[in-house]
mmCIF file of C-alpha atoms in Angstrom:
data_model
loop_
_atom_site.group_PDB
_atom_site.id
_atom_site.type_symbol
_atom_site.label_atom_id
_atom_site.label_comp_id
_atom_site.label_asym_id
_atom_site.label_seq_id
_atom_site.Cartn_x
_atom_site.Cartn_y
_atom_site.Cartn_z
ATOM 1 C CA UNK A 162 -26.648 7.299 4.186
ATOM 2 C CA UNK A 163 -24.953 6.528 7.477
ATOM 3 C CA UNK A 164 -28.378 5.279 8.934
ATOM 4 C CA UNK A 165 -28.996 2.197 6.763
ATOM 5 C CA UNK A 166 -27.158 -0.968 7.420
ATOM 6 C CA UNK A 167 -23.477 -1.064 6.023
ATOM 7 C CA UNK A 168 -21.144 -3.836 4.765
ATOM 8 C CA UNK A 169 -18.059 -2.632 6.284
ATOM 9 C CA UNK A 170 -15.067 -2.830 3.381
ATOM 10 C CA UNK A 171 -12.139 -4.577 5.118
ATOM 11 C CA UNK A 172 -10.273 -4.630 1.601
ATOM 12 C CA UNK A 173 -10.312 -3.199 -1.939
ATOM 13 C CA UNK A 174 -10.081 -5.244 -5.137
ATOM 14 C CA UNK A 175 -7.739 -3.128 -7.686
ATOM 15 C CA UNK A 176 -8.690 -3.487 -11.261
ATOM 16 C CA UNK A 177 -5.537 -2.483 -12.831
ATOM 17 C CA UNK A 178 -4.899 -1.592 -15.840
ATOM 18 C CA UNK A 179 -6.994 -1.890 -19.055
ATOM 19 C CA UNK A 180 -4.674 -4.638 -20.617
ATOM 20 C CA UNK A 181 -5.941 -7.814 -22.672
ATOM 21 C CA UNK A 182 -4.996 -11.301 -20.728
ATOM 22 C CA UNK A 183 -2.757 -11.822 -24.293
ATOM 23 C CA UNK A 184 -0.904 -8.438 -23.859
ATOM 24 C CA UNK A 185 -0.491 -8.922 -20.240
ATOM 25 C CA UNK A 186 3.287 -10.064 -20.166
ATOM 26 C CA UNK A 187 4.434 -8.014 -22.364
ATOM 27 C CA UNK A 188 3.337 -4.871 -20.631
ATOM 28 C CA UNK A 189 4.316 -6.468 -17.431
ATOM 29 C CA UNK A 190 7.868 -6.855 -18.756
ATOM 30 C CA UNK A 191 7.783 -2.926 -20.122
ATOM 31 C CA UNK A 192 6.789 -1.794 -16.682
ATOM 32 C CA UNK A 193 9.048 -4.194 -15.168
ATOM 33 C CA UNK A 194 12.037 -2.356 -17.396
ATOM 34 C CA UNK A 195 10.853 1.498 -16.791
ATOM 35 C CA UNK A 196 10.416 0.834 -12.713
ATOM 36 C CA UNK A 197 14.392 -0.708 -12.864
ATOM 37 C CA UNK A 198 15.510 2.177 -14.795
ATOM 38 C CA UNK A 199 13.967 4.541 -12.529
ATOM 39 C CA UNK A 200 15.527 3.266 -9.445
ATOM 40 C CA UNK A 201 18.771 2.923 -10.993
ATOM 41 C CA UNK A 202 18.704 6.302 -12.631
ATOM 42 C CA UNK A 203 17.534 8.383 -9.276
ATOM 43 C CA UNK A 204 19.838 5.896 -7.117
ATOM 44 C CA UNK A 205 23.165 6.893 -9.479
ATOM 45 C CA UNK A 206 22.210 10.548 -8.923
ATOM 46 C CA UNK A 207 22.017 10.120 -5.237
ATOM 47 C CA UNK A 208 25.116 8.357 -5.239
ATOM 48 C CA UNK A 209 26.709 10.625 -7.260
ATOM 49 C CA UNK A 210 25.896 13.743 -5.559
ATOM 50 C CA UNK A 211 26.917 12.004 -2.479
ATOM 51 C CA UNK A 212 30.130 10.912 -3.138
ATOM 52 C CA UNK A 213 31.570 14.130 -5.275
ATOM 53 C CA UNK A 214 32.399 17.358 -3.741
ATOM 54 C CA UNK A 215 31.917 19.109 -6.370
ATOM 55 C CA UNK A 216 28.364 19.055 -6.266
ATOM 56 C CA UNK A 217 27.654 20.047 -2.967
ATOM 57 C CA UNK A 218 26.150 22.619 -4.356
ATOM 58 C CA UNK A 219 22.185 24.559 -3.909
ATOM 59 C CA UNK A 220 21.076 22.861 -7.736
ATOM 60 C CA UNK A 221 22.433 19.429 -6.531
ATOM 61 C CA UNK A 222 20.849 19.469 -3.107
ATOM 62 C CA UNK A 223 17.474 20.205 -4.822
ATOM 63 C CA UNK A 224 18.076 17.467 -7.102
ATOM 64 C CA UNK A 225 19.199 14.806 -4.997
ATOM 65 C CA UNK A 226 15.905 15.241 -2.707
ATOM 66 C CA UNK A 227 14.068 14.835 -5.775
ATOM 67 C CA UNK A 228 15.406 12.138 -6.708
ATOM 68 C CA UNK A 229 14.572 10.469 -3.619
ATOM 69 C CA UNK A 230 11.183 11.925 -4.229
ATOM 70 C CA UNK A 231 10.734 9.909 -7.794
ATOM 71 C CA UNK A 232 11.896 6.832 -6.227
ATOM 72 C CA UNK A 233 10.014 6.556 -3.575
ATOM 73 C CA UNK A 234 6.896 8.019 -5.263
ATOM 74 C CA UNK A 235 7.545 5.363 -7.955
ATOM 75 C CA UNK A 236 7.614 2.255 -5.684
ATOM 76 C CA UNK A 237 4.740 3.563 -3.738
ATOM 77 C CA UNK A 238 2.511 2.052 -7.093
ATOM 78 C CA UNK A 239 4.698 0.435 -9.073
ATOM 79 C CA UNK A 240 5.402 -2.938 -6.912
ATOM 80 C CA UNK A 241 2.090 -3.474 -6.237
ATOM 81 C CA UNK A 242 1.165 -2.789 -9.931
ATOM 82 C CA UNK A 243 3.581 -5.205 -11.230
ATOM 83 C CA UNK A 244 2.394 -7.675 -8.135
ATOM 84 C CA UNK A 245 -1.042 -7.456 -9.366
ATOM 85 C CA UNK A 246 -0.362 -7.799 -12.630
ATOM 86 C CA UNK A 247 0.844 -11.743 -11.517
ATOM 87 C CA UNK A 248 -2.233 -12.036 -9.388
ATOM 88 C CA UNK A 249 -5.676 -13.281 -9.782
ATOM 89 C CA UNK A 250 -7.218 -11.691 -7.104
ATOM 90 C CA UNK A 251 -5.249 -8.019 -7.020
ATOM 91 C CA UNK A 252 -6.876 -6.991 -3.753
ATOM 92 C CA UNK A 253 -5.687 -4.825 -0.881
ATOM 93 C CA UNK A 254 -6.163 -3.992 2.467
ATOM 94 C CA UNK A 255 -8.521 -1.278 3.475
ATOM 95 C CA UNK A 256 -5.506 0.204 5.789
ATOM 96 C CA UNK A 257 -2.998 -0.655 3.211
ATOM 97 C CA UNK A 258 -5.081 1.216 0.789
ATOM 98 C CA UNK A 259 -5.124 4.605 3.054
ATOM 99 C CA UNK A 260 -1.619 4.415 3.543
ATOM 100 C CA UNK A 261 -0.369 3.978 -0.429
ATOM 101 C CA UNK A 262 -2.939 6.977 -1.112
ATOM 102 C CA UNK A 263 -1.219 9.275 2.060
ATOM 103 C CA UNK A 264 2.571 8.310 0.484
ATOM 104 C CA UNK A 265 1.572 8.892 -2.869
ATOM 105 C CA UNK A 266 -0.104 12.497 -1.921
ATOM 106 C CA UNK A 267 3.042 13.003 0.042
ATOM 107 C CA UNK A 268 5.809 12.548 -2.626
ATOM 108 C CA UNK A 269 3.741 13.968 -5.399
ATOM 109 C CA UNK A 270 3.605 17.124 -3.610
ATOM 110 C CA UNK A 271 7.341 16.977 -2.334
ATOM 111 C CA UNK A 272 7.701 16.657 -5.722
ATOM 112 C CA UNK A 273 5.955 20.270 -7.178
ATOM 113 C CA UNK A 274 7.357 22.139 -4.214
ATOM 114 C CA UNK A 275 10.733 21.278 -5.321
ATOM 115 C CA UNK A 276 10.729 21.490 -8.603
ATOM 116 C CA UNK A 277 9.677 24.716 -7.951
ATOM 117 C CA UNK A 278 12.706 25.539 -5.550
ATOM 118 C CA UNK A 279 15.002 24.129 -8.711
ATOM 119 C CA UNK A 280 13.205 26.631 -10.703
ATOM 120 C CA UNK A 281 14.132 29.410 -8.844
ATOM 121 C CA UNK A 282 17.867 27.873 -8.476
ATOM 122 C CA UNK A 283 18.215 27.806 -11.895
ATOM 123 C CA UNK A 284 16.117 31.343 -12.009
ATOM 124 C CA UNK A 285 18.790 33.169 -9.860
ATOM 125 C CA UNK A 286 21.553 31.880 -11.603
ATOM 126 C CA UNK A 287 21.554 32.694 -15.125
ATOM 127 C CA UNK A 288 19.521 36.512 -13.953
ATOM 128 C CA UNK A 289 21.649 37.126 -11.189
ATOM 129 C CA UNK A 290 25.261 35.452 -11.520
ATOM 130 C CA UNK A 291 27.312 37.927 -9.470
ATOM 131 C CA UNK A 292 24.706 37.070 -6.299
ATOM 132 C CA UNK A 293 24.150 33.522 -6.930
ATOM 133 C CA UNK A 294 25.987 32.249 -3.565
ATOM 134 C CA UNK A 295 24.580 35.558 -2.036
ATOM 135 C CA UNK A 296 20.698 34.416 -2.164
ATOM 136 C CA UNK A 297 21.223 31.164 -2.553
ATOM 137 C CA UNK A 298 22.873 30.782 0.940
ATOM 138 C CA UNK A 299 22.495 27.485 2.683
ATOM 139 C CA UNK A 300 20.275 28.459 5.205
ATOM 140 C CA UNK A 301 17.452 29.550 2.214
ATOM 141 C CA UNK A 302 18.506 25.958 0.382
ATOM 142 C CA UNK A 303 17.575 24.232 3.921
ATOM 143 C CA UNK A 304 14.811 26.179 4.858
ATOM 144 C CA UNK A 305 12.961 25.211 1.131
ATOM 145 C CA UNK A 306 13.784 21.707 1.705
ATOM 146 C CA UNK A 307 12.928 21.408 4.994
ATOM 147 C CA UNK A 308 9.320 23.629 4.497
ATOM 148 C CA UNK A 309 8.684 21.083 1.172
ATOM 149 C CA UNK A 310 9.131 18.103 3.701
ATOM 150 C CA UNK A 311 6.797 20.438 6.345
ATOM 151 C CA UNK A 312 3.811 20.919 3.775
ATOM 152 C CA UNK A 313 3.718 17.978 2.072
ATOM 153 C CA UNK A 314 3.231 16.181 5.391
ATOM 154 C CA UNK A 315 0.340 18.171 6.724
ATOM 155 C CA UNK A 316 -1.351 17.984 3.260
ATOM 156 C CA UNK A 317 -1.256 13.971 2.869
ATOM 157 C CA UNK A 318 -2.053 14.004 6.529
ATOM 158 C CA UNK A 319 -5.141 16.330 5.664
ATOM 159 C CA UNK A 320 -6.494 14.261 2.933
ATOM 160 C CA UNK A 321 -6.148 11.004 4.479
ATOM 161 C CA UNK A 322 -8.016 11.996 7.499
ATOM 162 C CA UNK A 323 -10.697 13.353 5.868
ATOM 163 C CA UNK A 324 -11.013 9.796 3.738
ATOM 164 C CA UNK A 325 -10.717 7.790 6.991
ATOM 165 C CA UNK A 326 -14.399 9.696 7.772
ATOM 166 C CA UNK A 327 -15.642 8.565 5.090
ATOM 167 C CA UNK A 328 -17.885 4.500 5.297
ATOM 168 C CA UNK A 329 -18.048 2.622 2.095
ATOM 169 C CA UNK A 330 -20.823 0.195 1.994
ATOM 170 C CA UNK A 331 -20.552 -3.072 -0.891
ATOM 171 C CA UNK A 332 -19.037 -1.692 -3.700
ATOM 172 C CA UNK A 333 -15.264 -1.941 -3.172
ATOM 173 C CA UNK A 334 -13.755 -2.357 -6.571
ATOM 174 C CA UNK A 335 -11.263 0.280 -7.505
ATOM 175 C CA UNK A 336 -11.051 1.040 -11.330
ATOM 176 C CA UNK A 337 -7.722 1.817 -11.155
ATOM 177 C CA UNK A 338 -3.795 0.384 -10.438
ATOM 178 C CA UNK A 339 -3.484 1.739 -6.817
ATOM 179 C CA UNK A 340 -5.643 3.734 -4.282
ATOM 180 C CA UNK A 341 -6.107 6.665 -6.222
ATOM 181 C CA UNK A 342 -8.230 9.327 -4.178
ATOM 182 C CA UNK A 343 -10.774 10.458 -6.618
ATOM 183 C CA UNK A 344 -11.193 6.806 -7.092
ATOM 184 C CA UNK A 345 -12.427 6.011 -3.657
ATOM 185 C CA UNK A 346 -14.454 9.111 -3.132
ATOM 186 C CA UNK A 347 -16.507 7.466 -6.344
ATOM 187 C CA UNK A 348 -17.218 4.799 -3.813
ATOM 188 C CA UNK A 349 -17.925 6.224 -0.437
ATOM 189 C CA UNK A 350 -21.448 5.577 0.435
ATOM 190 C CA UNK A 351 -20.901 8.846 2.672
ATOM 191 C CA UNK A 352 -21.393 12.819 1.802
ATOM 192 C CA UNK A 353 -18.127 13.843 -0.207
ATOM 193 C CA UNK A 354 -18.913 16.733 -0.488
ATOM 194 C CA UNK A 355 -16.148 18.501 2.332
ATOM 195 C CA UNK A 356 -13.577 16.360 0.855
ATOM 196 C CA UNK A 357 -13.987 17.668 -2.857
ATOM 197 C CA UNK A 358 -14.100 21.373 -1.152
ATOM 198 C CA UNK A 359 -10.429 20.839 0.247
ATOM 199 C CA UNK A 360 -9.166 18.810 -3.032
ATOM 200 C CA UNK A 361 -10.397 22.094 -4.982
ATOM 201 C CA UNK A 362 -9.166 24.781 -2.407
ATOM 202 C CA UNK A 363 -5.254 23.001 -1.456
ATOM 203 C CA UNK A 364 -4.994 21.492 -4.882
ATOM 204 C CA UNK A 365 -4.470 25.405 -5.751
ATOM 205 C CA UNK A 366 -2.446 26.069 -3.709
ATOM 206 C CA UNK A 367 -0.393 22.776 -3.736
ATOM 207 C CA UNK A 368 -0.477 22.579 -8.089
ATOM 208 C CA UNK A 369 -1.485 25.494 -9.414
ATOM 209 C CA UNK A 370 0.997 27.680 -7.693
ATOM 210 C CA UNK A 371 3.437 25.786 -8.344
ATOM 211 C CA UNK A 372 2.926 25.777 -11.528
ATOM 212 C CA UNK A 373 2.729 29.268 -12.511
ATOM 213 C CA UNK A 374 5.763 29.815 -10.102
ATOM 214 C CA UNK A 375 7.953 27.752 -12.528
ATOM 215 C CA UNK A 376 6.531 28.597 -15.682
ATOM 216 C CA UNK A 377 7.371 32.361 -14.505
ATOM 217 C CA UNK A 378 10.868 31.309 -13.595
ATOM 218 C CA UNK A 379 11.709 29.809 -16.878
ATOM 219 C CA UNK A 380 9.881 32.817 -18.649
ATOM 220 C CA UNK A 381 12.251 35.216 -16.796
ATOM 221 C CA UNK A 382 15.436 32.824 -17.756
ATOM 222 C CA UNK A 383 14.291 33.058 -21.639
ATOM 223 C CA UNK A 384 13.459 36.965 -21.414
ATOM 224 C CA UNK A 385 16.914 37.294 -19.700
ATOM 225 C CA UNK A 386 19.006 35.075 -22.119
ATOM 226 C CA UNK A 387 17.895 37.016 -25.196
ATOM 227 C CA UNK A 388 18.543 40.352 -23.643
ATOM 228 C CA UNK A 389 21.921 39.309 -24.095
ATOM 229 C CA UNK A 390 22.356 37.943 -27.841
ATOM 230 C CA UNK A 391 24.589 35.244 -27.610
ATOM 231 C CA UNK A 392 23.761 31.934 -29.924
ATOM 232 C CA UNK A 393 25.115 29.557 -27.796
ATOM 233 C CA UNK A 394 23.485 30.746 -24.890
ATOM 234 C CA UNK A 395 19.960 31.360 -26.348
ATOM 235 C CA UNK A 396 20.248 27.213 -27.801
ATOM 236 C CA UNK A 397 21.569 26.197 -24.576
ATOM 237 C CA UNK A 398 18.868 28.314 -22.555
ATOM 238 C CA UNK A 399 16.078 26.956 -24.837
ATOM 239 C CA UNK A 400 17.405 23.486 -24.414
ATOM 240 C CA UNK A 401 17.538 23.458 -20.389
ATOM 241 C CA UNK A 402 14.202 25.242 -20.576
ATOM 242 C CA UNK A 403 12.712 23.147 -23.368
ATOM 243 C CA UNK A 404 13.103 20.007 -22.035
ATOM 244 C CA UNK A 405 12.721 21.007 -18.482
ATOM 245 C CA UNK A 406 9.126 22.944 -19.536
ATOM 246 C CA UNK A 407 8.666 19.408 -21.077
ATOM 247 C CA UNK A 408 8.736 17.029 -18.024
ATOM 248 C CA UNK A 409 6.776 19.951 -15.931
ATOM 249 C CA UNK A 410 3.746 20.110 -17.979
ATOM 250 C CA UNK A 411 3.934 16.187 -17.989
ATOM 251 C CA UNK A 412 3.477 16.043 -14.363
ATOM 252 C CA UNK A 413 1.280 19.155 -13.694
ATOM 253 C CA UNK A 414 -0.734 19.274 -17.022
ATOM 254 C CA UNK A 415 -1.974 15.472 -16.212
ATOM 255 C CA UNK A 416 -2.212 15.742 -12.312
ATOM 256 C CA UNK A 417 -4.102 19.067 -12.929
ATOM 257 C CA UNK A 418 -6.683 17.386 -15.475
ATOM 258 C CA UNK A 419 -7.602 14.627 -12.855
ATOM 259 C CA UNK A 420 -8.065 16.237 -10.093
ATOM 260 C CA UNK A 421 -8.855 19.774 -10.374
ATOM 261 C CA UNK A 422 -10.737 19.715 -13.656
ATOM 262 C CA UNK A 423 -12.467 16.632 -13.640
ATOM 263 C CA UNK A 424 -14.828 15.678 -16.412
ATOM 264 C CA UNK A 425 -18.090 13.307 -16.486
ATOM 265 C CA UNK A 426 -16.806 12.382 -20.116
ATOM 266 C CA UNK A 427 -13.716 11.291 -19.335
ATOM 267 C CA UNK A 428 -13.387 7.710 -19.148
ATOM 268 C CA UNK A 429 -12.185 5.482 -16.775
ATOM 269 C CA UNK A 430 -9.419 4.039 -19.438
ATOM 270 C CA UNK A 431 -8.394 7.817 -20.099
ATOM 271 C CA UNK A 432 -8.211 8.815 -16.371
ATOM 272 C CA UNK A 433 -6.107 5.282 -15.960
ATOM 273 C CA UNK A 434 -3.723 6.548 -18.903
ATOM 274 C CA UNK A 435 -3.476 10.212 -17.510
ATOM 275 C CA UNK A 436 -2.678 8.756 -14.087
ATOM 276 C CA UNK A 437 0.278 6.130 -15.787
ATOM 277 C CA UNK A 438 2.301 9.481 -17.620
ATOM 278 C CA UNK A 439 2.948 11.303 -13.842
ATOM 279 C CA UNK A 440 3.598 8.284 -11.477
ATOM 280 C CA UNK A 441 5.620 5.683 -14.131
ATOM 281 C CA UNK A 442 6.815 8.018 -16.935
ATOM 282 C CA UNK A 443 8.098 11.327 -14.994
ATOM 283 C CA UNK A 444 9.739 9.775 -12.295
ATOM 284 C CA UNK A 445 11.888 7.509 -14.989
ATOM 285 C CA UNK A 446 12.249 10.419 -17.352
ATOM 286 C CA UNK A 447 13.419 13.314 -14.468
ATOM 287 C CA UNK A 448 16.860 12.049 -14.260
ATOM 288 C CA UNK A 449 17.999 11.855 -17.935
ATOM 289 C CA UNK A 450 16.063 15.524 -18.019
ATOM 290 C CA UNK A 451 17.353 17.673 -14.888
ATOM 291 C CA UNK A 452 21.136 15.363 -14.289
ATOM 292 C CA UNK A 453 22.328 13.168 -16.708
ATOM 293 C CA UNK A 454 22.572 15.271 -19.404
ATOM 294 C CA UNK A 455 24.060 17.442 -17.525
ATOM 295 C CA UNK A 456 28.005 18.164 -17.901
ATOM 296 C CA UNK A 457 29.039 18.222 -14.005
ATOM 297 C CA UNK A 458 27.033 15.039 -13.720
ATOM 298 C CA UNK A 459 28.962 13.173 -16.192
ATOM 299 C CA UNK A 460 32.289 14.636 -15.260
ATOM 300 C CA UNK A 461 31.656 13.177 -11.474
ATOM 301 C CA UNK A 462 30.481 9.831 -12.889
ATOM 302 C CA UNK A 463 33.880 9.728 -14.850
ATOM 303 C CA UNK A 464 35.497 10.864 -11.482
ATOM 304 C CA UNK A 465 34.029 8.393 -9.067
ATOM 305 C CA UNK A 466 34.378 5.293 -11.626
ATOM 306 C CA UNK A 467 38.362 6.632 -12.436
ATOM 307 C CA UNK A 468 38.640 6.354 -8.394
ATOM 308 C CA UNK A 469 37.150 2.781 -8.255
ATOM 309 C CA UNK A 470 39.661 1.399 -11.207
ATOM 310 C CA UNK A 471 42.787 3.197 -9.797
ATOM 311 C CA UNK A 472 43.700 0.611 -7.464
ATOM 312 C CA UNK A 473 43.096 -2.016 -9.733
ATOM 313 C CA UNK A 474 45.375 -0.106 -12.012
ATOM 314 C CA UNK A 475 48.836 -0.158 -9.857
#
């Protein structure tokens, strides 16, 4: 393939999102809406967990570092989606390109690795209360953040190497909103076949894993829960665990689908839809689910605003 001449792609031409030209402002203002509420939400838990003492705790530390990770992995699409959207000619750089697919492999992963490190928070403390501050010292809570920054950076690192090999000839339309990698390898002119291998063997290791590390978590928070029959405690477990479940199989049942089970059947519209739910709808839905229903998050809200209108007050 290499030995025929080559039209070397110096940019990509993003074809969105399947949206009719009548429909287009109104999903541009919807998208517009869930991006704000996103930042806002995952900036107010930052803040929050920042400015209250009380929640210097393991749970918050996870949660604060991902909710940095659902900002950022939400404006790594969503500004150029929404640019596009205004554009006629929604291109993008071929080194632009590379770099939105290495941050958006970066904080998806940063992502599973911590949601599964606030699975076992939340797995420790309701099985074993008495050694809670025990195992959860803050030399273990450092060591899973800092190892979830470690991997996440050699794996986007990995990937976008390997797709810097690759040469893409004339076909450089993307039929997708942003530089998705399964998109490009569809339009390599080169042998994919090493980069498919390592999608298959990390994506494993990187999703699957994950996955079934959390699931088991939860399951050991139910079995525990109803050892001890208690019918506030069993709605409240299924509640945290409900809703949490919910947002998890979001995120991994959709990114699983694309890239680790792919179909022939499944169409370019569906992928586009699958790929929407994990980076626009998770990210804006993770801080209602894991901190703002949560009772110590409101109480420091009300605590931090009360301290802001006391002066005002006298």
């Amino acid at each position: 393939m290499t030995g025929r001449n080559q039209t070397i792609v110096s940019e990509f031409l993003l074809l969105g999102l399947p949206i009719r030209p009548d429909q287009r402002d109104l999903f541009y203002t919807l998208f517009l809406a869930m991006y704000v509420t996103t930042v806002l939400g995952n900036l107010l838990i930052m803040f929050l967990i920042r400015l209250d003492p009380h929640l210097h705790t393991p749970m918050y530390l996870f949660l604060s570092n991902l909710s940095f990770s659902d900002l950022c992995f939400s404006s790594v699409t969503m500004p150029k989606l929404l640019q596009d959207m205004q554009s006629h000619v929604p291109s993008i750089p071929y080194a632009g390109c590379l770099t939105q697919m290495y941050f958006f492999l970066f904080f998806a992963d940063l992502e599973s690795f911590l949601l599964v490190a606030m699975a076992y928070d939340r797995y420790v403390a309701i099985c074993f209360p008495l050694h809670y501050t025990t195992i959860m010292s803050p030399r273990l809570c450092l060591f899973l953040v800092v190892l979830s920054w470690v991997l996440t950076t050699f794996h986007a690192m990995l990937h976008t190497l390997l797709m810097s090999r690759l040469h893409f000839c004339e076909d450089n339309v993307i039929a997708h909103f942003f530089c998705d990698m399964s998109a490009l390898l569809k339009l390599s002119c080169s042998d994919t076949r090493v980069n498919e291998l390592v999608i298959f063997i990390t994506g494993g290791l990187i999703l699957v894993i994950p996955f079934l590390l959390i699931i088991t978590s939860y399951a050991q928070i139910v079995s525990s829960t109803l050892k001890v029959p208690s019918a506030k405690g069993i709605c409240k477990a299924f509640s945290t665990c409900g809703s949490h479940l919910t947002v998890v199989s979001l995120f991994y049942g959709t990114v699983i689908g694309l890239y680790l089970c792919p179909s022939a059947s499944n169409s370019t519209v569906k992928e586009t839809v699958m790929a929407t739910m994990y980076t626009v709808v998770t990210p804006m839905l993770n801080p209602f689910i894991y901190s703002l229903r949560n009772r110590d998050m409101k109480g420091a809200l009300g605590r931090v605003f009360y301290k802001k209108k006391t002066p005002f007050s006298l």
